[in-house]
PDB file of C-alpha atoms in Angstrom:
ATOM      1  CA  MET A   1      -9.214 -12.338   1.714  1.00 50.00           C
ATOM      2  CA  SER A   2     -11.060  -9.328   3.088  1.00 59.00           C
ATOM      3  CA  ILE A   3      -9.696  -5.820   3.998  1.00 65.00           C
ATOM      4  CA  PRO A   4     -11.346  -3.112   5.867  1.00 67.00           C
ATOM      5  CA  LEU A   5     -11.281  -0.098   3.693  1.00 76.00           C
ATOM      6  CA  GLU A   6      -9.125   2.385   5.423  1.00 78.00           C
ATOM      7  CA  ASP A   7     -10.690   5.463   4.061  1.00 86.00           C
ATOM      8  CA  THR A   8     -14.669   6.913   4.140  1.00 89.00           C
ATOM      9  CA  HIS A   9     -15.726   9.727   1.727  1.00 91.00           C
ATOM     10  CA  GLU A  10     -14.983  12.029   3.645  1.00 90.00           C
ATOM     11  CA  ASP A  11     -11.275  11.150   4.639  1.00 90.00           C
ATOM     12  CA  VAL A  12     -10.807  11.632   0.873  1.00 92.00           C
ATOM     13  CA  ILE A  13     -12.234  15.081   0.554  1.00 92.00           C
ATOM     14  CA  ALA A  14     -10.145  16.101   3.478  1.00 91.00           C
ATOM     15  CA  LYS A  15      -7.052  14.609   2.291  1.00 92.00           C
ATOM     16  CA  ALA A  16      -7.924  16.362  -1.099  1.00 93.00           C
ATOM     17  CA  ARG A  17      -8.961  19.519   0.706  1.00 92.00           C
ATOM     18  CA  ARG A  18      -5.357  19.484   2.957  1.00 92.00           C
ATOM     19  CA  GLY A  19      -3.644  18.342  -0.356  1.00 93.00           C
ATOM     20  CA  LEU A  20      -4.883  21.488  -2.325  1.00 92.00           C
ATOM     21  CA  ARG A  21      -5.088  24.127   0.397  1.00 92.00           C
ATOM     22  CA  ARG A  22      -8.891  24.515   0.812  1.00 89.00           C
ATOM     23  CA  GLU A  23      -9.423  24.168   3.876  1.00 80.00           C
ATOM     24  CA  GLY A  24     -11.025  27.529   4.528  1.00 71.00           C
ATOM     25  CA  PRO A  25     -14.492  29.116   4.676  1.00 64.00           C
ATOM     26  CA  ASP A  26     -14.811  28.331   0.791  1.00 63.00           C
ATOM     27  CA  ALA A  27     -13.902  24.918   1.054  1.00 60.00           C
ATOM     28  CA  PRO A  28     -16.648  22.308  -0.703  1.00 54.00           C
ATOM     29  CA  VAL A  29     -19.341  21.386   1.504  1.00 59.00           C
ATOM     30  CA  ALA A  30     -20.593  17.371   0.420  1.00 70.00           C
ATOM     31  CA  ASP A  31     -23.528  16.143   2.710  1.00 74.00           C
ATOM     32  CA  ASP A  32     -25.573  14.870  -0.361  1.00 86.00           C
ATOM     33  CA  LEU A  33     -24.970  13.485  -3.496  1.00 89.00           C
ATOM     34  CA  ASP A  34     -24.900  16.450  -5.441  1.00 90.00           C
ATOM     35  CA  GLY A  35     -22.840  18.106  -2.693  1.00 90.00           C
ATOM     36  CA  LEU A  36     -20.508  15.196  -3.381  1.00 92.00           C
ATOM     37  CA  ARG A  37     -20.061  15.644  -6.920  1.00 94.00           C
ATOM     38  CA  ALA A  38     -19.706  19.426  -6.795  1.00 91.00           C
ATOM     39  CA  ALA A  39     -16.711  18.405  -4.206  1.00 91.00           C
ATOM     40  CA  ALA A  40     -15.346  16.003  -6.848  1.00 94.00           C
ATOM     41  CA  ALA A  41     -15.385  18.824  -9.292  1.00 94.00           C
ATOM     42  CA  GLU A  42     -13.661  21.406  -7.048  1.00 91.00           C
ATOM     43  CA  LEU A  43     -11.089  18.878  -5.929  1.00 92.00           C
ATOM     44  CA  ASP A  44     -10.140  16.949  -9.213  1.00 93.00           C
ATOM     45  CA  LEU A  45     -11.551  13.564  -7.633  1.00 94.00           C
ATOM     46  CA  ASP A  46     -13.686  11.069  -9.546  1.00 94.00           C
ATOM     47  CA  ALA A  47     -17.241  11.935  -8.879  1.00 95.00           C
ATOM     48  CA  ASP A  48     -18.415   8.421  -9.436  1.00 94.00           C
ATOM     49  CA  ALA A  49     -16.124   6.333  -7.528  1.00 92.00           C
ATOM     50  CA  LEU A  50     -16.535   9.131  -4.820  1.00 92.00           C
ATOM     51  CA  VAL A  51     -20.314   8.575  -4.516  1.00 93.00           C
ATOM     52  CA  ALA A  52     -19.680   4.696  -4.663  1.00 91.00           C
ATOM     53  CA  LEU A  53     -17.596   5.243  -1.524  1.00 91.00           C
ATOM     54  CA  ALA A  54     -20.287   6.784   0.180  1.00 91.00           C
ATOM     55  CA  GLN A  55     -22.518   4.097  -1.070  1.00 91.00           C
ATOM     56  CA  GLY A  56     -20.767   1.396   0.346  1.00 87.00           C
ATOM     57  CA  GLN A  57     -20.108   0.330  -3.139  1.00 87.00           C
ATOM     58  CA  HIS A  58     -16.602   0.896  -3.817  1.00 81.00           C
ATOM     59  CA  LEU A  59     -14.575  -2.648  -3.378  1.00 78.00           C
ATOM     60  CA  PRO A  60     -12.381  -4.704  -5.135  1.00 73.00           C
ATOM     61  CA  GLU A  61     -13.331  -6.273  -8.414  1.00 70.00           C
ATOM     62  CA  THR A  62     -11.715  -9.622  -7.863  1.00 70.00           C
ATOM     63  CA  GLU A  63     -10.071 -11.636  -5.095  1.00 80.00           C
ATOM     64  CA  PRO A  64      -6.237 -11.981  -5.111  1.00 83.00           C
ATOM     65  CA  PRO A  65      -4.596 -14.749  -6.689  1.00 91.00           C
ATOM     66  CA  ALA A  66      -3.623 -18.040  -4.904  1.00 93.00           C
ATOM     67  CA  GLY A  67      -0.124 -17.697  -3.199  1.00 97.00           C
ATOM     68  CA  PHE A  68      -0.758 -14.197  -2.141  1.00 97.00           C
ATOM     69  CA  ALA A  69      -2.341 -13.446   1.753  1.00 96.00           C
ATOM     70  CA  ALA A  70      -3.217  -9.945   3.097  1.00 94.00           C
ATOM     71  CA  PHE A  71      -2.791  -9.195   7.670  1.00 95.00           C
ATOM     72  CA  HIS A  72      -4.697  -6.566   9.102  1.00 93.00           C
ATOM     73  CA  THR A  73      -3.463  -5.903  12.434  1.00 95.00           C
ATOM     74  CA  ASP A  74      -4.445  -3.052  15.104  1.00 94.00           C
ATOM     75  CA  PHE A  75      -1.342  -0.390  15.804  1.00 95.00           C
ATOM     76  CA  ASN A  76      -2.864   1.898  18.693  1.00 95.00           C
ATOM     77  CA  GLY A  77      -6.115   1.972  17.306  1.00 91.00           C
ATOM     78  CA  MET A  78      -5.264   2.025  13.448  1.00 89.00           C
ATOM     79  CA  GLY A  79      -5.269  -0.374  11.060  1.00 90.00           C
ATOM     80  CA  VAL A  80      -2.417  -1.444   9.042  1.00 94.00           C
ATOM     81  CA  ASN A  81      -1.838  -4.194   6.603  1.00 94.00           C
ATOM     82  CA  ALA A  82       0.667  -6.424   5.467  1.00 97.00           C
ATOM     83  CA  TYR A  83       1.351  -9.036   2.784  1.00 97.00           C
ATOM     84  CA  LEU A  84       2.890 -12.534   1.763  1.00 98.00           C
ATOM     85  CA  ALA A  85       3.370 -13.950  -1.512  1.00 98.00           C
ATOM     86  CA  TRP A  86       4.667 -17.230  -2.372  1.00 98.00           C
ATOM     87  CA  ASP A  87       5.683 -19.809  -5.088  1.00 98.00           C
ATOM     88  CA  PRO A  88       3.453 -22.794  -4.257  1.00 95.00           C
ATOM     89  CA  ALA A  89       6.048 -25.070  -6.355  1.00 96.00           C
ATOM     90  CA  THR A  90       9.097 -24.075  -4.453  1.00 97.00           C
ATOM     91  CA  ARG A  91       7.696 -22.787  -1.358  1.00 98.00           C
ATOM     92  CA  GLU A  92       9.749 -19.666  -1.001  1.00 98.00           C
ATOM     93  CA  ALA A  93       7.928 -16.452  -0.230  1.00 98.00           C
ATOM     94  CA  VAL A  94       8.474 -12.667  -0.081  1.00 98.00           C
ATOM     95  CA  ALA A  95       6.724 -10.515   3.060  1.00 98.00           C
ATOM     96  CA  PHE A  96       5.882  -6.837   2.578  1.00 98.00           C
ATOM     97  CA  ASP A  97       6.035  -4.953   5.749  1.00 98.00           C
ATOM     98  CA  THR A  98       5.296  -6.493   9.320  1.00 98.00           C
ATOM     99  CA  GLY A  99       2.266  -4.710  10.497  1.00 96.00           C
ATOM    100  CA  ALA A 100       1.426  -4.196  14.178  1.00 97.00           C
ATOM    101  CA  SER A 101       2.166  -7.943  14.814  1.00 97.00           C
ATOM    102  CA  ALA A 102       3.506 -10.946  13.006  1.00 97.00           C
ATOM    103  CA  ALA A 103       1.756 -13.469  14.385  1.00 97.00           C
ATOM    104  CA  GLY A 104      -0.971 -13.957  11.347  1.00 97.00           C
ATOM    105  CA  MET A 105       1.777 -13.887   8.870  1.00 98.00           C
ATOM    106  CA  LEU A 106       4.062 -16.492  10.635  1.00 98.00           C
ATOM    107  CA  ASP A 107       0.790 -18.944  11.204  1.00 98.00           C
ATOM    108  CA  THR A 108       0.356 -18.762   7.440  1.00 98.00           C
ATOM    109  CA  ILE A 109       4.534 -19.122   6.745  1.00 98.00           C
ATOM    110  CA  ARG A 110       4.120 -22.695   8.996  1.00 98.00           C
ATOM    111  CA  ALA A 111       0.833 -23.943   7.625  1.00 98.00           C
ATOM    112  CA  HIS A 112       2.270 -23.656   3.840  1.00 97.00           C
ATOM    113  CA  ASP A 113       5.882 -24.917   5.258  1.00 98.00           C
ATOM    114  CA  LEU A 114       7.263 -21.615   3.627  1.00 98.00           C
ATOM    115  CA  GLN A 115      10.978 -20.249   3.272  1.00 98.00           C
ATOM    116  CA  VAL A 116      10.556 -16.311   3.509  1.00 98.00           C
ATOM    117  CA  LYS A 117      13.789 -15.087   1.282  1.00 98.00           C
ATOM    118  CA  PHE A 118      13.031 -11.017   1.559  1.00 98.00           C
ATOM    119  CA  LEU A 119      11.246  -8.993   3.510  1.00 98.00           C
ATOM    120  CA  LEU A 120      10.599  -5.899   1.534  1.00 98.00           C
ATOM    121  CA  LEU A 121       9.350  -2.724   3.547  1.00 98.00           C
ATOM    122  CA  THR A 122       7.180  -0.115   1.620  1.00 98.00           C
ATOM    123  CA  HIS A 123       8.153   2.899   3.966  1.00 98.00           C
ATOM    124  CA  THR A 124       9.174   2.704   7.830  1.00 98.00           C
ATOM    125  CA  HIS A 125       6.726   4.192   9.566  1.00 97.00           C
ATOM    126  CA  PRO A 126       6.105   2.869  12.696  1.00 97.00           C
ATOM    127  CA  ASP A 127       3.142   1.013  11.998  1.00 96.00           C
ATOM    128  CA  HIS A 128       4.464  -0.636   9.284  1.00 97.00           C
ATOM    129  CA  ILE A 129       7.550  -2.128  11.071  1.00 98.00           C
ATOM    130  CA  ALA A 130       6.430  -2.746  14.377  1.00 97.00           C
ATOM    131  CA  ALA A 131       7.028  -6.488  14.331  1.00 98.00           C
ATOM    132  CA  LEU A 132      10.053  -6.183  12.187  1.00 98.00           C
ATOM    133  CA  ASP A 133      12.598  -7.825  14.728  1.00 97.00           C
ATOM    134  CA  ALA A 134       9.868 -10.549  15.420  1.00 97.00           C
ATOM    135  CA  LEU A 135       9.644 -11.544  11.285  1.00 98.00           C
ATOM    136  CA  LYS A 136      13.228 -11.023  10.945  1.00 98.00           C
ATOM    137  CA  SER A 137      13.921 -13.387  13.821  1.00 97.00           C
ATOM    138  CA  ALA A 138      11.551 -15.983  13.062  1.00 98.00           C
ATOM    139  CA  THR A 139      12.181 -16.164   9.448  1.00 98.00           C
ATOM    140  CA  ASN A 140      15.663 -14.732   8.818  1.00 98.00           C
ATOM    141  CA  ALA A 141      14.918 -13.115   5.379  1.00 98.00           C
ATOM    142  CA  GLU A 142      17.092 -10.645   3.891  1.00 98.00           C
ATOM    143  CA  VAL A 143      15.467  -7.045   4.871  1.00 98.00           C
ATOM    144  CA  VAL A 144      15.247  -4.425   2.324  1.00 98.00           C
ATOM    145  CA  ALA A 145      14.045  -0.824   2.989  1.00 98.00           C
ATOM    146  CA  PRO A 146      13.868   2.252   0.955  1.00 98.00           C
ATOM    147  CA  ALA A 147      17.088   3.600   0.194  1.00 98.00           C
ATOM    148  CA  ARG A 148      15.597   6.963   1.445  1.00 97.00           C
ATOM    149  CA  GLU A 149      14.565   5.933   4.872  1.00 98.00           C
ATOM    150  CA  PRO A 150      17.321   3.437   5.574  1.00 97.00           C
ATOM    151  CA  VAL A 151      17.213   0.870   8.612  1.00 97.00           C
ATOM    152  CA  ASN A 152      19.766  -0.722  10.804  1.00 96.00           C
ATOM    153  CA  GLY A 153      21.096  -3.774   8.922  1.00 95.00           C
ATOM    154  CA  ALA A 154      18.786  -3.322   5.748  1.00 98.00           C
ATOM    155  CA  LYS A 155      19.810  -3.510   1.923  1.00 98.00           C
ATOM    156  CA  PRO A 156      18.504  -0.629   0.236  1.00 98.00           C
ATOM    157  CA  ALA A 157      15.854  -0.690  -2.167  1.00 98.00           C
ATOM    158  CA  ARG A 158      15.787   1.663  -5.391  1.00 98.00           C
ATOM    159  CA  ALA A 159      13.419   2.230  -8.545  1.00 98.00           C
ATOM    160  CA  GLY A 160      14.205  -0.785 -10.856  1.00 98.00           C
ATOM    161  CA  ASP A 161      15.872  -3.115  -8.267  1.00 98.00           C
ATOM    162  CA  SER A 162      14.247  -6.684  -8.757  1.00 98.00           C
ATOM    163  CA  TRP A 163      14.442  -9.939  -6.908  1.00 98.00           C
ATOM    164  CA  THR A 164      13.388 -13.287  -7.445  1.00 98.00           C
ATOM    165  CA  VAL A 165      12.002 -16.015  -5.222  1.00 98.00           C
ATOM    166  CA  GLY A 166      10.785 -18.830  -6.652  1.00 98.00           C
ATOM    167  CA  GLY A 167       8.814 -18.377  -9.874  1.00 98.00           C
ATOM    168  CA  LEU A 168       7.897 -14.557  -8.728  1.00 98.00           C
ATOM    169  CA  THR A 169       9.712 -11.583  -9.812  1.00 98.00           C
ATOM    170  CA  ILE A 170       9.292  -8.467  -7.712  1.00 98.00           C
ATOM    171  CA  GLU A 171       9.958  -4.884  -9.221  1.00 98.00           C
ATOM    172  CA  ALA A 172      10.663  -1.726  -7.087  1.00 98.00           C
ATOM    173  CA  ARG A 173       9.035   1.423  -7.986  1.00 98.00           C
ATOM    174  CA  SER A 174       9.504   4.813  -6.291  1.00 98.00           C
ATOM    175  CA  THR A 175       6.339   6.426  -4.976  1.00 98.00           C
ATOM    176  CA  PRO A 176       7.520   8.817  -2.487  1.00 97.00           C
ATOM    177  CA  GLY A 177       4.822  11.241  -0.974  1.00 95.00           C
ATOM    178  CA  HIS A 178       3.426   9.475   2.195  1.00 95.00           C
ATOM    179  CA  SER A 179       7.168   9.158   2.924  1.00 96.00           C
ATOM    180  CA  PRO A 180      10.002  10.259   1.737  1.00 96.00           C
ATOM    181  CA  GLY A 181      11.129   7.006   0.165  1.00 97.00           C
ATOM    182  CA  GLY A 182       7.970   5.474  -0.172  1.00 98.00           C
ATOM    183  CA  THR A 183       7.962   2.343  -2.853  1.00 98.00           C
ATOM    184  CA  THR A 184       5.841   0.146  -4.423  1.00 98.00           C
ATOM    185  CA  TYR A 185       6.729  -3.642  -5.522  1.00 98.00           C
ATOM    186  CA  VAL A 186       5.002  -5.275  -8.308  1.00 98.00           C
ATOM    187  CA  VAL A 187       4.302  -8.743  -8.011  1.00 98.00           C
ATOM    188  CA  ARG A 188       4.779 -11.313 -11.204  1.00 98.00           C
ATOM    189  CA  GLY A 189       4.717 -14.907 -11.413  1.00 98.00           C
ATOM    190  CA  LEU A 190       1.256 -15.384  -9.752  1.00 97.00           C
ATOM    191  CA  ALA A 191      -2.053 -15.849 -11.689  1.00 93.00           C
ATOM    192  CA  ALA A 192      -2.454 -12.113 -12.074  1.00 93.00           C
ATOM    193  CA  PRO A 193       0.267  -9.543 -10.821  1.00 95.00           C
ATOM    194  CA  VAL A 194      -0.024  -7.484  -7.545  1.00 96.00           C
ATOM    195  CA  ALA A 195       1.041  -4.228  -6.760  1.00 97.00           C
ATOM    196  CA  VAL A 196       2.063  -3.505  -3.166  1.00 98.00           C
ATOM    197  CA  VAL A 197       1.647  -0.061  -2.489  1.00 97.00           C
ATOM    198  CA  GLY A 198       1.883   0.774   0.998  1.00 96.00           C
ATOM    199  CA  ASP A 199       0.355   3.669   2.211  1.00 96.00           C
ATOM    200  CA  ALA A 200       0.951   5.600  -1.574  1.00 97.00           C
ATOM    201  CA  LEU A 201      -2.499   4.609  -2.194  1.00 94.00           C
ATOM    202  CA  PHE A 202      -5.496   4.417   0.018  1.00 88.00           C
ATOM    203  CA  ALA A 203      -9.491   3.594  -0.861  1.00 79.00           C
ATOM    204  CA  GLY A 204     -10.406   6.167  -3.227  1.00 82.00           C
ATOM    205  CA  SER A 205      -7.239   8.535  -2.348  1.00 88.00           C
ATOM    206  CA  GLN A 206      -3.683   8.737  -1.851  1.00 91.00           C
ATOM    207  CA  GLY A 207      -2.145   8.503   1.659  1.00 92.00           C
ATOM    208  CA  GLY A 208      -1.608  11.391   3.886  1.00 91.00           C
ATOM    209  CA  VAL A 209       0.696  14.086   2.152  1.00 93.00           C
ATOM    210  CA  SER A 210       1.829  17.147   3.020  1.00 93.00           C
ATOM    211  CA  PRO A 211       0.287  20.173   0.801  1.00 95.00           C
ATOM    212  CA  GLU A 212       3.852  20.328  -0.327  1.00 95.00           C
ATOM    213  CA  ASN A 213       4.014  17.049  -1.737  1.00 94.00           C
ATOM    214  CA  TYR A 214       0.691  16.672  -2.571  1.00 95.00           C
ATOM    215  CA  PRO A 215       1.334  17.402  -6.686  1.00 95.00           C
ATOM    216  CA  ALA A 216       4.382  15.320  -6.731  1.00 95.00           C
ATOM    217  CA  ALA A 217       2.722  12.227  -5.014  1.00 97.00           C
ATOM    218  CA  LEU A 218      -0.182  12.871  -7.547  1.00 95.00           C
ATOM    219  CA  THR A 219       2.558  12.622 -10.152  1.00 96.00           C
ATOM    220  CA  ALA A 220       4.237   9.775  -8.849  1.00 97.00           C
ATOM    221  CA  ASN A 221       1.278   7.479  -8.528  1.00 97.00           C
ATOM    222  CA  ARG A 222      -0.246   8.133 -11.544  1.00 96.00           C
ATOM    223  CA  ARG A 223       2.983   7.263 -13.236  1.00 97.00           C
ATOM    224  CA  GLU A 224       4.269   4.379 -11.262  1.00 98.00           C
ATOM    225  CA  ILE A 225       0.774   2.733 -10.148  1.00 98.00           C
ATOM    226  CA  LEU A 226      -1.850   3.935 -11.789  1.00 96.00           C
ATOM    227  CA  ALA A 227      -0.248   3.541 -15.505  1.00 97.00           C
ATOM    228  CA  LEU A 228       0.016  -0.406 -14.679  1.00 97.00           C
ATOM    229  CA  PRO A 229      -2.018  -2.462 -16.656  1.00 94.00           C
ATOM    230  CA  PRO A 230      -5.765  -2.586 -15.481  1.00 88.00           C
ATOM    231  CA  GLU A 231      -5.112  -6.254 -14.182  1.00 87.00           C
TER     232      GLU A 231
END
């Protein structure tokens, strides 16, 4: 599974500058490796990770486990991801967000003869739910949306809620900031656990967060995502 990284090192620096209100004339300049490290120090970023991202080396260490698939679609020129997890023994599945189109996910569902039990939304920004009606109609899955971002006909998800799909268990964790009700779903029961974070995290950064929400989002992401076991 290959997913294009959504942030360049310039994006990471820009988000941190915006979140920390460092966009004025004294903003850190990062036009070489020394500048990158200096900017990282001033913006409370990991210098080694920022340099690795700039050099095209900030990549996943492992492939996701069997029974997990990602779908990358284009929404008005912006890439967006959606995911599908399933128990190969029971063929029961759970979808996470929809992306701009459900076509690829529906192809995988048909290819593996899956029954999608739940459609869990990380948040309700338009790019993440653009194909909600199509996916719901095709699968008859129960839709679950963050309690602070209600969707007509969807059940609310709150921190600590859990779902069972065949041999998989899914736990909701509250990771607001990019959106008011941003929710991360931790999937266990595959060969390795997976955290579906929506836009709470990007490659080397948080999702877009206003300066007012930046500290709280960083705290929530560290507590609910980055504190998970290394695997």
